[in-house]
GROMACS .gro file of C-alpha atoms in nm:
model
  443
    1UNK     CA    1   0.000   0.000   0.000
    2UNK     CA    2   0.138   0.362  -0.079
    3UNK     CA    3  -0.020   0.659   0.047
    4UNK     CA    4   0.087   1.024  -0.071
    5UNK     CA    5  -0.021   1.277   0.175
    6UNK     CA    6   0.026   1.640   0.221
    7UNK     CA    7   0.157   1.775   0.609
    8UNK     CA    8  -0.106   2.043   0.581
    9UNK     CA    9  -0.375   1.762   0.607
   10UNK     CA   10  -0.373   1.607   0.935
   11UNK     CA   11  -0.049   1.479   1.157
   12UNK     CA   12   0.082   1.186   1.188
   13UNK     CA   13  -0.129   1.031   1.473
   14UNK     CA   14  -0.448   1.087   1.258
   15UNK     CA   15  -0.260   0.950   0.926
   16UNK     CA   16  -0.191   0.629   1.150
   17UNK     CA   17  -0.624   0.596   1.210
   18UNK     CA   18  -0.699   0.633   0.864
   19UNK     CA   19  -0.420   0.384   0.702
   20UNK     CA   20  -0.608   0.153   0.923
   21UNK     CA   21  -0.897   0.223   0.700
   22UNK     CA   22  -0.732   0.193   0.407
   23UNK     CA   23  -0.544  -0.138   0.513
   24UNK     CA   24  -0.628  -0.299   0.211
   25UNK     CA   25  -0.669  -0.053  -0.072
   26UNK     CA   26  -0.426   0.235  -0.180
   27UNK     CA   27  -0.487   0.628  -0.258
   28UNK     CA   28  -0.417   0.670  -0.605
   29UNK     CA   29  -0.342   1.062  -0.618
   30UNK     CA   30  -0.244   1.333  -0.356
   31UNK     CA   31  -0.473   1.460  -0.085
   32UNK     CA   32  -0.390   1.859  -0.063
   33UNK     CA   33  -0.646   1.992   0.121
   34UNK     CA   34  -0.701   2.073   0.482
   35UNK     CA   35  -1.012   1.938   0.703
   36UNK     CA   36  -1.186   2.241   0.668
   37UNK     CA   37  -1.124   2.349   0.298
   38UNK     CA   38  -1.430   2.354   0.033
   39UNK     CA   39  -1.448   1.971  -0.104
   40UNK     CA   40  -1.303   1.935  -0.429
   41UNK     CA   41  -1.572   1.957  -0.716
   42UNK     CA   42  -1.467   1.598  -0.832
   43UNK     CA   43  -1.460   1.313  -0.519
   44UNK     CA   44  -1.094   1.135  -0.467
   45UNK     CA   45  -1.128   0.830  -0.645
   46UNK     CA   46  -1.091   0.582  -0.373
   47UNK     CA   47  -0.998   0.237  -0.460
   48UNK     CA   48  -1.097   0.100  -0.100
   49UNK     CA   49  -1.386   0.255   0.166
   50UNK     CA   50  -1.364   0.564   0.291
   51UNK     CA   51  -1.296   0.717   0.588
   52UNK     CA   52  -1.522   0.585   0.870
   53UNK     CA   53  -1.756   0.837   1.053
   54UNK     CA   54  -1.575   0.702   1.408
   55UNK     CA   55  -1.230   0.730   1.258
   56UNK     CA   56  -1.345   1.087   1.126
   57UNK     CA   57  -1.496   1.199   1.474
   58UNK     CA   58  -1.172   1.084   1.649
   59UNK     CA   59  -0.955   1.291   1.405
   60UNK     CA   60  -1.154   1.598   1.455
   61UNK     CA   61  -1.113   1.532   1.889
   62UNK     CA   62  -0.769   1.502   1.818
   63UNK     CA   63  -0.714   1.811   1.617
   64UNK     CA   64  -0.961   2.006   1.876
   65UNK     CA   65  -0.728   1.887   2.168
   66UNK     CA   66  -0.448   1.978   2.070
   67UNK     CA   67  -0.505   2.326   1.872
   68UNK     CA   68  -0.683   2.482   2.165
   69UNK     CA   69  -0.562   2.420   2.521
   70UNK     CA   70  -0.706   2.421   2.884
   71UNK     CA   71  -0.861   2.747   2.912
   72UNK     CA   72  -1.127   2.966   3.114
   73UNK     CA   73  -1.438   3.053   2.977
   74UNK     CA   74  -1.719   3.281   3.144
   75UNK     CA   75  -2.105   3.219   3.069
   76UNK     CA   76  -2.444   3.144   3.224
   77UNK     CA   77  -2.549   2.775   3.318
   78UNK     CA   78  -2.836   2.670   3.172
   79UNK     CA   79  -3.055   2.321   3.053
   80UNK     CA   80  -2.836   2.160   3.415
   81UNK     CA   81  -2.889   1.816   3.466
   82UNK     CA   82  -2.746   1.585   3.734
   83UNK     CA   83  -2.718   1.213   3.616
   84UNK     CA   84  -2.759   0.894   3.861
   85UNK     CA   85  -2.400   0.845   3.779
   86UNK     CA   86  -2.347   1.151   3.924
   87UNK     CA   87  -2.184   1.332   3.597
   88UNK     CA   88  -2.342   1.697   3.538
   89UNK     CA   89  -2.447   1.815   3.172
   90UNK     CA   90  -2.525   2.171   3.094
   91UNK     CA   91  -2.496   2.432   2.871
   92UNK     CA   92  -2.293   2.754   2.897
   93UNK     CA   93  -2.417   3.097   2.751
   94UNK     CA   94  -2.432   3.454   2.688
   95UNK     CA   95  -2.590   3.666   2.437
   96UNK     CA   96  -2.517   3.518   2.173
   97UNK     CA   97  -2.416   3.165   2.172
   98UNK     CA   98  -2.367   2.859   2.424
   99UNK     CA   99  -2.201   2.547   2.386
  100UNK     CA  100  -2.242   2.195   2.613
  101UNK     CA  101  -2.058   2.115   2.846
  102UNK     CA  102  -1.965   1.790   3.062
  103UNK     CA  103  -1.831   1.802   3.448
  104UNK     CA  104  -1.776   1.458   3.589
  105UNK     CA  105  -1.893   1.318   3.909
  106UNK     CA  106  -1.487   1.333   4.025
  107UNK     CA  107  -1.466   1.683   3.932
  108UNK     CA  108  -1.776   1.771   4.048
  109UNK     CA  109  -1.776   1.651   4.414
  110UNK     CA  110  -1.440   1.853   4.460
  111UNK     CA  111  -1.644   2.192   4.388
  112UNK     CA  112  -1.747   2.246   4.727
  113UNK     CA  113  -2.081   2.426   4.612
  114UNK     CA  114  -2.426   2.268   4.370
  115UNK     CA  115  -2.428   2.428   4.050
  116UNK     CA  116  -2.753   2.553   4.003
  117UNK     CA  117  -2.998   2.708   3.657
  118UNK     CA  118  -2.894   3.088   3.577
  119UNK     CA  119  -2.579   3.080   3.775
  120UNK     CA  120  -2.331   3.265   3.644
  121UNK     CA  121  -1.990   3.106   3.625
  122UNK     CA  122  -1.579   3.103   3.520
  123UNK     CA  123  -1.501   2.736   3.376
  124UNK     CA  124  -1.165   2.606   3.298
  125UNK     CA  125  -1.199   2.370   3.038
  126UNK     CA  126  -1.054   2.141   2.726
  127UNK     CA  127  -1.242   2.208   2.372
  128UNK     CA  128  -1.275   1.890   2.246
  129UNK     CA  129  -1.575   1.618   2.085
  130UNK     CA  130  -1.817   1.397   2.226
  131UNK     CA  131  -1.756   1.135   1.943
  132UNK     CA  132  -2.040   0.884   1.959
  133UNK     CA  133  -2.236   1.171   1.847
  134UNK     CA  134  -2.010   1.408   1.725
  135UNK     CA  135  -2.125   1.703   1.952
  136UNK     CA  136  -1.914   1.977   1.990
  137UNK     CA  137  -1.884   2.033   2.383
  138UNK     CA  138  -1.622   2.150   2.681
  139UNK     CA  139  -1.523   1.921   2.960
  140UNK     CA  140  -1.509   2.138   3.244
  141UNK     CA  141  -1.212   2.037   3.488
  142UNK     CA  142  -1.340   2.325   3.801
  143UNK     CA  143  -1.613   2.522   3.798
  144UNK     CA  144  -1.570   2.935   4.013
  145UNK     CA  145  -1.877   3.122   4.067
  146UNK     CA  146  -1.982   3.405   3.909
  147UNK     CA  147  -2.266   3.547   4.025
  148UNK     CA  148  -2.611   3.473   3.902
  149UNK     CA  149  -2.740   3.566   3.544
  150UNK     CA  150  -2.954   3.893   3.510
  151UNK     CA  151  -3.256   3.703   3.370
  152UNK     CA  152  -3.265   3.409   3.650
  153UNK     CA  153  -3.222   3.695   3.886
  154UNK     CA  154  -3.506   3.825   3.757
  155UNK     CA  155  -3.721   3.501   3.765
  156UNK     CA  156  -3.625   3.443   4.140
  157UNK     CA  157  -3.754   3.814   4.192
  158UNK     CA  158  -4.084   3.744   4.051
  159UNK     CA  159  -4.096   3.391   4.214
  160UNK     CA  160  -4.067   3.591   4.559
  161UNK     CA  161  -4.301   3.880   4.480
  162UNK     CA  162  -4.587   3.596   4.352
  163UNK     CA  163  -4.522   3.361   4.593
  164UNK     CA  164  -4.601   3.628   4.875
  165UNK     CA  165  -4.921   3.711   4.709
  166UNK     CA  166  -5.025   3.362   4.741
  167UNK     CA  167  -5.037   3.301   4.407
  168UNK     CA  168  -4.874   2.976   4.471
  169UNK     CA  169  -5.058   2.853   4.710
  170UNK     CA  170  -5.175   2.501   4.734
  171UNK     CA  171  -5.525   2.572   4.862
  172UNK     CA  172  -5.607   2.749   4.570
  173UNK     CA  173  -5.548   2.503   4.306
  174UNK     CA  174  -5.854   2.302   4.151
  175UNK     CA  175  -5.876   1.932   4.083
  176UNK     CA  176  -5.898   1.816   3.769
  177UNK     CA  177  -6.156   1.667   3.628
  178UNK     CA  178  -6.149   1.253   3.586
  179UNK     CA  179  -6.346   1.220   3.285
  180UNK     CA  180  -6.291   1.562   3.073
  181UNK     CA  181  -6.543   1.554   2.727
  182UNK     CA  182  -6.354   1.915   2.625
  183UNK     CA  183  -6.050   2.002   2.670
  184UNK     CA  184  -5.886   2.309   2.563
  185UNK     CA  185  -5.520   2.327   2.490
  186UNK     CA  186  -5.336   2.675   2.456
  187UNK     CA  187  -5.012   2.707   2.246
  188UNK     CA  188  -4.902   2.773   1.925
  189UNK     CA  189  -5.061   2.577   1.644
  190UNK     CA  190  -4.726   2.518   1.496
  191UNK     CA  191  -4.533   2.390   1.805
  192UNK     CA  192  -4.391   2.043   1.764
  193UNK     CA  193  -4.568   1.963   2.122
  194UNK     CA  194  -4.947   2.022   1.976
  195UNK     CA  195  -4.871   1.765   1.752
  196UNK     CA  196  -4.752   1.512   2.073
  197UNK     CA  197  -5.037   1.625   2.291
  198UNK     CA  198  -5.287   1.572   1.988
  199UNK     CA  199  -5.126   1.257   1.918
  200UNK     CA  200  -5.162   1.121   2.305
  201UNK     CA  201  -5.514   1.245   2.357
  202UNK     CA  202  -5.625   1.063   2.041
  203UNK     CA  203  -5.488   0.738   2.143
  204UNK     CA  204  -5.571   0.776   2.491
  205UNK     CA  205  -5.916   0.954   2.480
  206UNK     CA  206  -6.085   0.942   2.152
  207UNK     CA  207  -6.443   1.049   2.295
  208UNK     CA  208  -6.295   1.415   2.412
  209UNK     CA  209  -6.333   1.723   2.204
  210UNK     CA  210  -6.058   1.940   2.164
  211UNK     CA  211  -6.075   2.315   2.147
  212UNK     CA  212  -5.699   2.481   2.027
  213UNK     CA  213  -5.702   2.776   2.158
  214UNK     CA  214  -5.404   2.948   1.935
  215UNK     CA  215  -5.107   3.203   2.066
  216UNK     CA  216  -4.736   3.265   2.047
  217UNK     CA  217  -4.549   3.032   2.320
  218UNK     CA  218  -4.234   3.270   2.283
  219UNK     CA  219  -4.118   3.627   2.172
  220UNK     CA  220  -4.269   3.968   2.291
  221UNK     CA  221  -4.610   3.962   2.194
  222UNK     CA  222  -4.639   3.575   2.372
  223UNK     CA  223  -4.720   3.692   2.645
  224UNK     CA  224  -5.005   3.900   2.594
  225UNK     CA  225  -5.159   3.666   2.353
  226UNK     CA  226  -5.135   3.366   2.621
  227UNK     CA  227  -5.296   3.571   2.865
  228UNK     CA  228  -5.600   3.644   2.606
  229UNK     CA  229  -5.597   3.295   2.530
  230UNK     CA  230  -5.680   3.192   2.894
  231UNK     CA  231  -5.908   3.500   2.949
  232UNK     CA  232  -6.086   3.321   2.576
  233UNK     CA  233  -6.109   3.007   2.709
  234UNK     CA  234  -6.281   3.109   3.009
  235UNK     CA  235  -6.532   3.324   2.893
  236UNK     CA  236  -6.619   3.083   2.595
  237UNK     CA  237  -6.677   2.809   2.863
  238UNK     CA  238  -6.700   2.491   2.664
  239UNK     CA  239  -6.418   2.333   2.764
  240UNK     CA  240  -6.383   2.130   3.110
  241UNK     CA  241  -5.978   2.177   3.145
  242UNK     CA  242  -5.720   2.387   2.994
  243UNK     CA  243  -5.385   2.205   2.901
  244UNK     CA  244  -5.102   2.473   2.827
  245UNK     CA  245  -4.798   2.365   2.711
  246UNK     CA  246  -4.502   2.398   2.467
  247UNK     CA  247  -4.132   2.251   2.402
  248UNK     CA  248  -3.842   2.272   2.586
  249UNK     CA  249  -3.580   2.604   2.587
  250UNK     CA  250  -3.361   2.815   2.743
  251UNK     CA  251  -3.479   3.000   2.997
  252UNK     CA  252  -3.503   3.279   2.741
  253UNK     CA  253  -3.752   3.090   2.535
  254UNK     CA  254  -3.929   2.970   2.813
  255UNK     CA  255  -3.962   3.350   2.959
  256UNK     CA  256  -4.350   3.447   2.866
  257UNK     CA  257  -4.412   3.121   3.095
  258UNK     CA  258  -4.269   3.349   3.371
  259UNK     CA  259  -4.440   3.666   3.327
  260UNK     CA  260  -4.687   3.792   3.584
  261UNK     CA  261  -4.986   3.867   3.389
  262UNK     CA  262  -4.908   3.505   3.289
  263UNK     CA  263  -4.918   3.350   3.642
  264UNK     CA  264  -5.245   3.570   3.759
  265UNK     CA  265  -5.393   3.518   3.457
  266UNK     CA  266  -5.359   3.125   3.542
  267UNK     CA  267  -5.430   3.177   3.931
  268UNK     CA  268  -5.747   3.382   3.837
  269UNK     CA  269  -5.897   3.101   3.581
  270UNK     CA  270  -6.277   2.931   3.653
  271UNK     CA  271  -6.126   2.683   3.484
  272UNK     CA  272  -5.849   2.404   3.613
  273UNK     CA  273  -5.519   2.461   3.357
  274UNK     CA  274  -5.230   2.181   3.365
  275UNK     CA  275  -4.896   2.305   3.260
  276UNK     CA  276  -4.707   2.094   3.031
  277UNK     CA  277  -4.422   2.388   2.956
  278UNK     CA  278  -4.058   2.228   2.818
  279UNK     CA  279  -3.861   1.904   2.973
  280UNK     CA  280  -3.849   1.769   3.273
  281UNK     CA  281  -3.576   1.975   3.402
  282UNK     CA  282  -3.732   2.298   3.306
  283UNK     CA  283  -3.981   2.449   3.592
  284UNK     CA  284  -4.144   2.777   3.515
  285UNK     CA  285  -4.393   3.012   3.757
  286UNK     CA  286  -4.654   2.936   3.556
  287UNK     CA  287  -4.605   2.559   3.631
  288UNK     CA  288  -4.606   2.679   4.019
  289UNK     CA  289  -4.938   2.841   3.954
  290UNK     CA  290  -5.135   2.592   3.738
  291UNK     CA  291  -5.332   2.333   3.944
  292UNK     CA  292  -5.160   2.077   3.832
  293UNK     CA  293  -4.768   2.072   3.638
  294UNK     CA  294  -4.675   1.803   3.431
  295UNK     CA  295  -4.299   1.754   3.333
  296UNK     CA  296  -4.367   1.767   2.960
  297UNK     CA  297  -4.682   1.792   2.721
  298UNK     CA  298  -4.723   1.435   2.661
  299UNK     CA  299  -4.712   1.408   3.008
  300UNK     CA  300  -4.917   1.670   3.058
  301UNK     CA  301  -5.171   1.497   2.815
  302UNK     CA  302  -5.173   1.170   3.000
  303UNK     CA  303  -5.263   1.275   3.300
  304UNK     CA  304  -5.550   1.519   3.173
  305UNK     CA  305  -5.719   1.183   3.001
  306UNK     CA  306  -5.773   0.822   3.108
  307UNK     CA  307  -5.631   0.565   2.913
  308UNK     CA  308  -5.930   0.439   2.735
  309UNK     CA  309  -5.785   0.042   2.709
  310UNK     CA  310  -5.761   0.089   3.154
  311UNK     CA  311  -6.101   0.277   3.152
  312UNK     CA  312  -6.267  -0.044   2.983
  313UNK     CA  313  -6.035  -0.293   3.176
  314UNK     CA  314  -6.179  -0.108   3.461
  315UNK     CA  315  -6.511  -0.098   3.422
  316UNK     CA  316  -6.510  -0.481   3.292
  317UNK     CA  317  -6.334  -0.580   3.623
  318UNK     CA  318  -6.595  -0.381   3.819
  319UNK     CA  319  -6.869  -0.569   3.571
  320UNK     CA  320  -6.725  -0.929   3.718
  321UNK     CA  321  -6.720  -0.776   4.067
  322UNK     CA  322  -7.094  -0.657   4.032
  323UNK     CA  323  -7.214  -1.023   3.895
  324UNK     CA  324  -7.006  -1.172   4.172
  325UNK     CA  325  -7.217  -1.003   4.434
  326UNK     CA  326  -7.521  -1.032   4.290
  327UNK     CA  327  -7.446  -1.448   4.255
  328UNK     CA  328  -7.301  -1.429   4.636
  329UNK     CA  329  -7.627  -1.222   4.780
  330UNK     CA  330  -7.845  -1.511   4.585
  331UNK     CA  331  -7.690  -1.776   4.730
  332UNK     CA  332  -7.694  -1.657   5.034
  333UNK     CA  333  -8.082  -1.556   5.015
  334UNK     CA  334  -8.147  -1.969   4.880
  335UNK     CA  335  -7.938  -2.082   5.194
  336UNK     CA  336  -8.218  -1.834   5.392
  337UNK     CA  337  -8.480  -1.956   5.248
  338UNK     CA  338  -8.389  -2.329   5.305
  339UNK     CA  339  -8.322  -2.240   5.661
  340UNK     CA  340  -8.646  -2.091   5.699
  341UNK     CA  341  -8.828  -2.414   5.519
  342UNK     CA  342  -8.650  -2.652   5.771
  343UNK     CA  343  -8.814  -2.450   6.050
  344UNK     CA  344  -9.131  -2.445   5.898
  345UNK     CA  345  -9.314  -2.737   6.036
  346UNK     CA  346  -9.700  -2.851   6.078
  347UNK     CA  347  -9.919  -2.758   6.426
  348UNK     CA  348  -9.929  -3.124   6.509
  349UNK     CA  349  -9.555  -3.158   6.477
  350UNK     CA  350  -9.495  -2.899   6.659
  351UNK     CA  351  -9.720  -3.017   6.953
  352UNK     CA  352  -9.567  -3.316   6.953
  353UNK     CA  353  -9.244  -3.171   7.021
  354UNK     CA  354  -9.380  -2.931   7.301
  355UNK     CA  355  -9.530  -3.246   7.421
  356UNK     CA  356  -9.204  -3.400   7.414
  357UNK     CA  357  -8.975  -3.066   7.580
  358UNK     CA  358  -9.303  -3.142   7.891
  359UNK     CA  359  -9.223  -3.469   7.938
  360UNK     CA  360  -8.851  -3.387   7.974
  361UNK     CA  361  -8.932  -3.112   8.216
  362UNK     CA  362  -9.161  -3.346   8.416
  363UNK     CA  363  -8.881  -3.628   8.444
  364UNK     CA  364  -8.651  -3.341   8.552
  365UNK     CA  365  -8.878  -3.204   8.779
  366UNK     CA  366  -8.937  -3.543   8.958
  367UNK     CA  367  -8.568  -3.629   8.951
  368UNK     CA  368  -8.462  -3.234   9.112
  369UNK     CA  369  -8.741  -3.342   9.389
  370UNK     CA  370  -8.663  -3.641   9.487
  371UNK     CA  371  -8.252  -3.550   9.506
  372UNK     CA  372  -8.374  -3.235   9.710
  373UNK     CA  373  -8.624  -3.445   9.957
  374UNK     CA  374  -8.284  -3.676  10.011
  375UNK     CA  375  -8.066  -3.366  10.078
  376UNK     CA  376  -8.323  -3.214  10.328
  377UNK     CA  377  -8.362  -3.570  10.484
  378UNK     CA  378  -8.016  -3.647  10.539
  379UNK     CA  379  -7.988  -3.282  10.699
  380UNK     CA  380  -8.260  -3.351  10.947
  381UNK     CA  381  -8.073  -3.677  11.078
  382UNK     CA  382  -7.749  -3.417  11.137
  383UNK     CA  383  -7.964  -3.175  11.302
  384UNK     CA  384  -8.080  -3.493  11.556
  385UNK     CA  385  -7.725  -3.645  11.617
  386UNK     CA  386  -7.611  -3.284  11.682
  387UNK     CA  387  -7.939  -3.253  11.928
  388UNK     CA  388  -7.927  -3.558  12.095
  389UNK     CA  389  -7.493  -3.457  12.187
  390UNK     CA  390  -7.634  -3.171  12.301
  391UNK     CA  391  -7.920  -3.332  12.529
  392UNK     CA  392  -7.804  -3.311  12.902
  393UNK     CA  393  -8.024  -3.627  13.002
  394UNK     CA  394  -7.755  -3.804  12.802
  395UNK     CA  395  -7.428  -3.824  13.039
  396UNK     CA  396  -7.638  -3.915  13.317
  397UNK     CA  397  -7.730  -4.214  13.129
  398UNK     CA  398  -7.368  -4.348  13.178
  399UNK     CA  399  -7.346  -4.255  13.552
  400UNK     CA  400  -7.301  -3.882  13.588
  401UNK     CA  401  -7.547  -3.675  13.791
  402UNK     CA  402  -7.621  -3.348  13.809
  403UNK     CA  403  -7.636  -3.149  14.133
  404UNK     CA  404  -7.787  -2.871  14.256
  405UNK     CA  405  -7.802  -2.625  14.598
  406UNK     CA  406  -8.123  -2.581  14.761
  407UNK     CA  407  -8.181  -2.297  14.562
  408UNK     CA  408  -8.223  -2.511  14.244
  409UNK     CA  409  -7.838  -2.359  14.146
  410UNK     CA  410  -7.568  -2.544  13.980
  411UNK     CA  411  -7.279  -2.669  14.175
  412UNK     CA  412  -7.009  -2.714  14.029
  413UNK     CA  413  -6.761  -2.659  14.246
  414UNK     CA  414  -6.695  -2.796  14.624
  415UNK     CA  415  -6.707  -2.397  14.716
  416UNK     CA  416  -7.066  -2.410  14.615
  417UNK     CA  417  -7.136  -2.708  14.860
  418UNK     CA  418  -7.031  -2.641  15.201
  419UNK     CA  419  -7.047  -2.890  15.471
  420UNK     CA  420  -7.360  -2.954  15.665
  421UNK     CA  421  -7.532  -2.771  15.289
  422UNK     CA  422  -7.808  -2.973  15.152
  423UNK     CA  423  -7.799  -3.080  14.797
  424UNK     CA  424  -8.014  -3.249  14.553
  425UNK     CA  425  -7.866  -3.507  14.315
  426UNK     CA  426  -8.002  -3.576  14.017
  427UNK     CA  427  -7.976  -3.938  13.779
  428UNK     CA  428  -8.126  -4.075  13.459
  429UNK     CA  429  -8.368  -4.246  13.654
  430UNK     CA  430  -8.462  -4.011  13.948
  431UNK     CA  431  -8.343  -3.735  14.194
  432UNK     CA  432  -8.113  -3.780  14.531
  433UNK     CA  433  -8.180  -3.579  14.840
  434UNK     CA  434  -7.814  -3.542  15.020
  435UNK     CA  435  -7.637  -3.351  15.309
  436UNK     CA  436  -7.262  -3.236  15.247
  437UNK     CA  437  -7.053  -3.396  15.541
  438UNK     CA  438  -6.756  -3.311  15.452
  439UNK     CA  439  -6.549  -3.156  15.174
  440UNK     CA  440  -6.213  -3.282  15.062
  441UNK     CA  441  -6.046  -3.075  14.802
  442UNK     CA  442  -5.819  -3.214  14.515
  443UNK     CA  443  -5.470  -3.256  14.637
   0.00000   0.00000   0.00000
């Protein structure tokens, strides 16, 4: 393989990627011209393929590396987003231009501070190419603040002065409406996110009407028009939401979504509005005043109409719930009923089993009388064992007698029964007239 080349082309390194295109083919006459001259009027004939577009993007990188080197440059942050890796992506601007830009989770942890929208920042940084899409961008090594942008100022100025008028407030927004028939959509009848939003409603809820209520979504006279819009809308009164929305931006294109007569204009209407204003990232006052923000239109669309494949899934799933309750309430009435029958019997039967429950009650009756005549019986013969130990006729039986003074008293004690005293004994059988002789005490 030979290969004439001119120095003015590309260096070495980048000669060394392509011959590893042309690894099996030759180039047949001289290439003169620089990367960035006018292509010649008649194409190089080639005898094998041409350069690929991978081996072309990592030329380019190369080239951008190395002409330009690490070096500051001042702008406003704006479209910031924060991967899950942990890498940030953003854009930096002025007046007239920006450019992406790429700080990696390394980088970015050593900052010390969180980046935020509108700030206004000094970035050192290598020019180079993101080359699996060939996007011009900056890798930013550090990042030194510089103060926030004018217009971002701005917003957070009329975010303060709104939010203290309550124009924010959560007790003030509306529901929306679960089965809309109209819905009115306000934006630009040539924005890229009428066609999504038209697109998603269609699918989603072919039996709504849609009302397009038309305006400017950016520029100077946006404003005005989006406030007329709402103010249309309103007075017409056909619709039973409003969905306004439009694509993504910078915060410059995105501005008439932060203009005051916007957000009172959406605080004051009758009628419940859902925002569906740029991407995800992008969060404007008007989205803090609708009733309801969505991150994008589409979004914005889905959640303003029921999918129509879940509505009928739903109601066929309450349809087998309903039949199932109706089934379980009749066979619970049969099991009733048959409970009832059972207890339905005829007058005779039913004396014959009173008959029956009286004959029980008799038996028991007899048996609780006889076990209580027993009981009282056996007490009785108690009460006359415990009578008869208690009869004083009954020691005397076995020899004991009972004496007595003159005076009928009890003596029961040789003090009682002096000598000479005359005492009357008394036995089982009979009574003992007897003088005291004499009295001998107990040793």
């Amino acid at each position: 393989m030979s290969i004439n080349y001119s120095w003015n082309f590309v260096d070495k390194h980048d000669l060394l990627r392509i011959a590893k295109v042309l690894k099996h083919g030759k180039v047949s006459r001289m290439v003169s011209s620089t990367l960035f001259d006018d292509p010649p009027t008649t194409p190089p004939a080639f005898e094998a393929p041409v350069m690929s577009v991978s081996d072309l993007n990592a030329a380019v990188r190369s080239q951008l590396e190395r002409r330009f080197p690490v070096l500051w440059v001042e702008g406003e942050i704006a479209q910031l987003t924060v991967a899950s890796s942990g890498h940030m992506y953003f854009s930096l601007k002025d007046a007239g231009a920006q450019v992406r830009c790429a700080l990696f989770r390394t980088r970015a942890v050593r900052l010390g501070w969180q980046p935020r929208q509108g700030d206004k920042v000094r970035a050192r940084v290598q020019v180079t190419l993101y080359e699996a899409r060939g996007e011009f961008q900056l890798t930013v090594e550090t990042l030194v603040k510089g103060g926030l942008g004018a217009l971002y100022e701005r917003f957070l100025s009329l975010k303060t002065e709104l939010e203290a008028a309550g124009l924010f407030d959560a007790a003030r927004k509306q529901a929306l409406p679960a089965f809309p028939r109209t819905i009115g959509i306000i934006t630009s009848p040539q924005a890229a996110a009428l066609h999504d939003v038209m697109t998603t409603l269609t699918r989603r809820a072919p039996y709504a009407r849609l009302i397009l209520y038309p305006t400017l979504v950016q520029g100077t006279e946006a404003t005005a028009q989006i406030v007329q819009a709402i103010h249309a809308a309103n007075h017409h009164g056909q619709a039973d939401v409003l969905l306004l929305c439009r694509g993504g931006g910078s915060l410059e294109d995105l501005w008439s979504f932060n203009e005051a007569a916007v957000v009172r204009a959406i605080a004051d209407s009758r009628l419940p509005i859902i925002t569906g204003v740029g991407h995800e990232t992008d969060t404007t006052l008007a989205d803090l005043a609708a009733d309801v923000r969505a991150p994008t239109p589409t979004a914005a669309a889905e959640l303003i109409a029921p999918d129509k494949t879940r509505l009928l899934s739903l109601v066929e799933g309450q349809q087998r719930h309903l039949q199932q309750l109706v089934l379980r309430r009749i066979d619970d009435a049969g099991m009733k009923l048959d409970g009832y029958a059972a207890r339905l019997r005829s007058p005779a039967a039913l004396l014959e089993r009173q008959q029956d429950r009286l004959h029980q009650y008799q038996t028991r009756l007899k048996l609780w009388s006889q076990r209580a005549l027993e009981r009282e019986q056996r007490r009785l013969s108690e009460f006359k064992l415990r009578l008869q130990a208690l009869d004083p006729n009954q020691p005397l039986k076995r020899g004991y007698a009972l004496i007595t003074d003159a005076q009928g008293h009890l003596v029961d004690s040789i003090t009682k029964a002096p000598p000479t005293s005359q005492v009357q004994l008394r036995l089982a059988d009979g009574q003992l007239q007897a003088r005291i002789e004499s009295v001998l005490p107990d040793a």
